[in-house]
Amino acid sequence: MKAVAPGAWLGLLGGGQLGRMFTMAAQSMGYKVVVVDPGDHSPAGSVADDHLRADYLDATALDELARRCAAVTTEFENVPAEALRRLAQHCVVSPAADSVAVAQDRIREKRFLAGVGLATAPFAVIESEADADAVDARLLPGILKRARFGYDGKGQMRVASADEVRAAFWALGAEACVLEQRLDLELEVSCVVARGFDGEVRTFPVAENAHSAGILDVSIVPARVAEELAHRARDATVRVAEALDYRGVLCVEYFVVRGGELIANEIAPRPHNSGHYTIDGCITSQFEQQARVMCSLPLGDTAPHGPSVMVNLLGDLWAAGEPDWTHVLCHPRAKLHLYGKDVARVGRKMGHFTVLDDDQERAVTTARAIRAKLDADAAAELESQSS
Ligand code: ATP
Ligand code: MG
């Protein structure tokens, strides 16, 4: 496929922070980016060269995108597959609708992962009250997850008995769900991979992820696991990309359970929060890599500059107003990224910072210290406002 040269327009469906970071990476390479997002003010829309305020299935907007752009991508996995299919008739679309569809449905996703030989958490499909009643007790305690439209731990409930499975099934809207056995996790890791139109594949270093309340909190890179386990995760991630005949950037999340067994949790068909460290921490970021795939350029080197620690900044930190960013900015090895969202809500991803240090333990300590200062300040400010 012929490379798309800088200066061309690239299209993006979705206006969130992933889209913003993609837009910035593509622009710095000389591309122009047009975003389709229904919101008036969106993180990506506010930095893009153009913003079409329209729904993702709006025919006029999609036709405009197809006419103007050499290639189109998406930044969130719930983008309607029809939109991607429609665009694919006119321009390069990365990733393709069919690969996105696998990741949009936990049932298909789990079957696909098992099909490529990756272990998944033991699970059952729950599509009716009868399924809930007939649940295999060996899957309990478990987690009932809606098959579609879940993110950041939303759309899932912990369950310990058949009665609770039934109640959770109704509470989640009586839609198709998977019941997963709750595993005893030693660690969570993830791996971002890019695969080009010529089949070239490159993985990024494996990240070790800590979650809080179902939302990614901190990523430590390289993951503090045996080299052999990191290799297995990278190999498994390549297998996923190849089996999907994927063109673009994707991330696979894994659980590490006792004995170092790797359990594939889910596929995100896009750059991922656990890959944000690549912006400052690697020769090529996951977002530049996404632009490279779309434009049929050779993939960039994914080698890390050294260890890095990425810390998410959630809206909770804004409870008493804008945080004091000097705590991050005064540190010469910390990089602040704010997404330009106008409203901070609890649990909303507002930004992140990354600490880079040749000494991994020091990077972890520094990141924790910066975060503790931000938290303490916010708590003190809240206290003083309420007194
Ligand atoms: P995200 O989009 O942020 O990745 P999600 O809503 O898709 O989240 P999952 O990745 O399925 O949800 O689960 C969120 C977190 O809940 C996991 O990272 C893990 O910490 C925990 N979790 C999920 N499934 C299991 C399980 N079977 N056993 C133990 N812990 C689990
Ligand atoms: Mg997840």
PDB file of C-alpha atoms and ligand atoms in Angstrom, residues 106 145 151-153 156 188 211 214 253 255 265-267 272, ligand 2:
ATOM      1  CA  ARG A 106     -17.116 -10.240  25.693  1.00  0.00           C
ATOM      2  CA  LYS A 145     -20.058  -8.624  33.279  1.00  0.00           C
ATOM      3  CA  TYR A 151     -15.535   0.144  30.551  1.00  0.00           C
ATOM      4  CA  ASP A 152     -13.584   1.134  33.662  1.00  0.00           C
ATOM      5  CA  GLY A 153     -15.296  -1.629  35.636  1.00  0.00           C
ATOM      6  CA  GLN A 156     -20.099  -5.504  36.147  1.00  0.00           C
ATOM      7  CA  GLU A 188      -2.186  -7.484  36.168  1.00  0.00           C
ATOM      8  CA  HIS A 211      -6.382  -0.684  39.481  1.00  0.00           C
ATOM      9  CA  GLY A 214     -12.114  -0.930  38.678  1.00  0.00           C
ATOM     10  CA  GLU A 253      -4.909  -7.059  29.283  1.00  0.00           C
ATOM     11  CA  PHE A 255      -4.109 -11.420  34.758  1.00  0.00           C
ATOM     12  CA  ASN A 265      -8.709 -10.723  30.193  1.00  0.00           C
ATOM     13  CA  GLU A 266      -9.669  -8.487  27.324  1.00  0.00           C
ATOM     14  CA  ILE A 267      -8.687  -6.856  24.065  1.00  0.00           C
ATOM     15  CA  HIS A 272      -4.744   1.959  25.746  1.00  0.00           C
TER      16      HIS A 272
HETATM   17 MG    MG B   2     -10.106  -4.131  31.522  1.00  0.00          MG
END
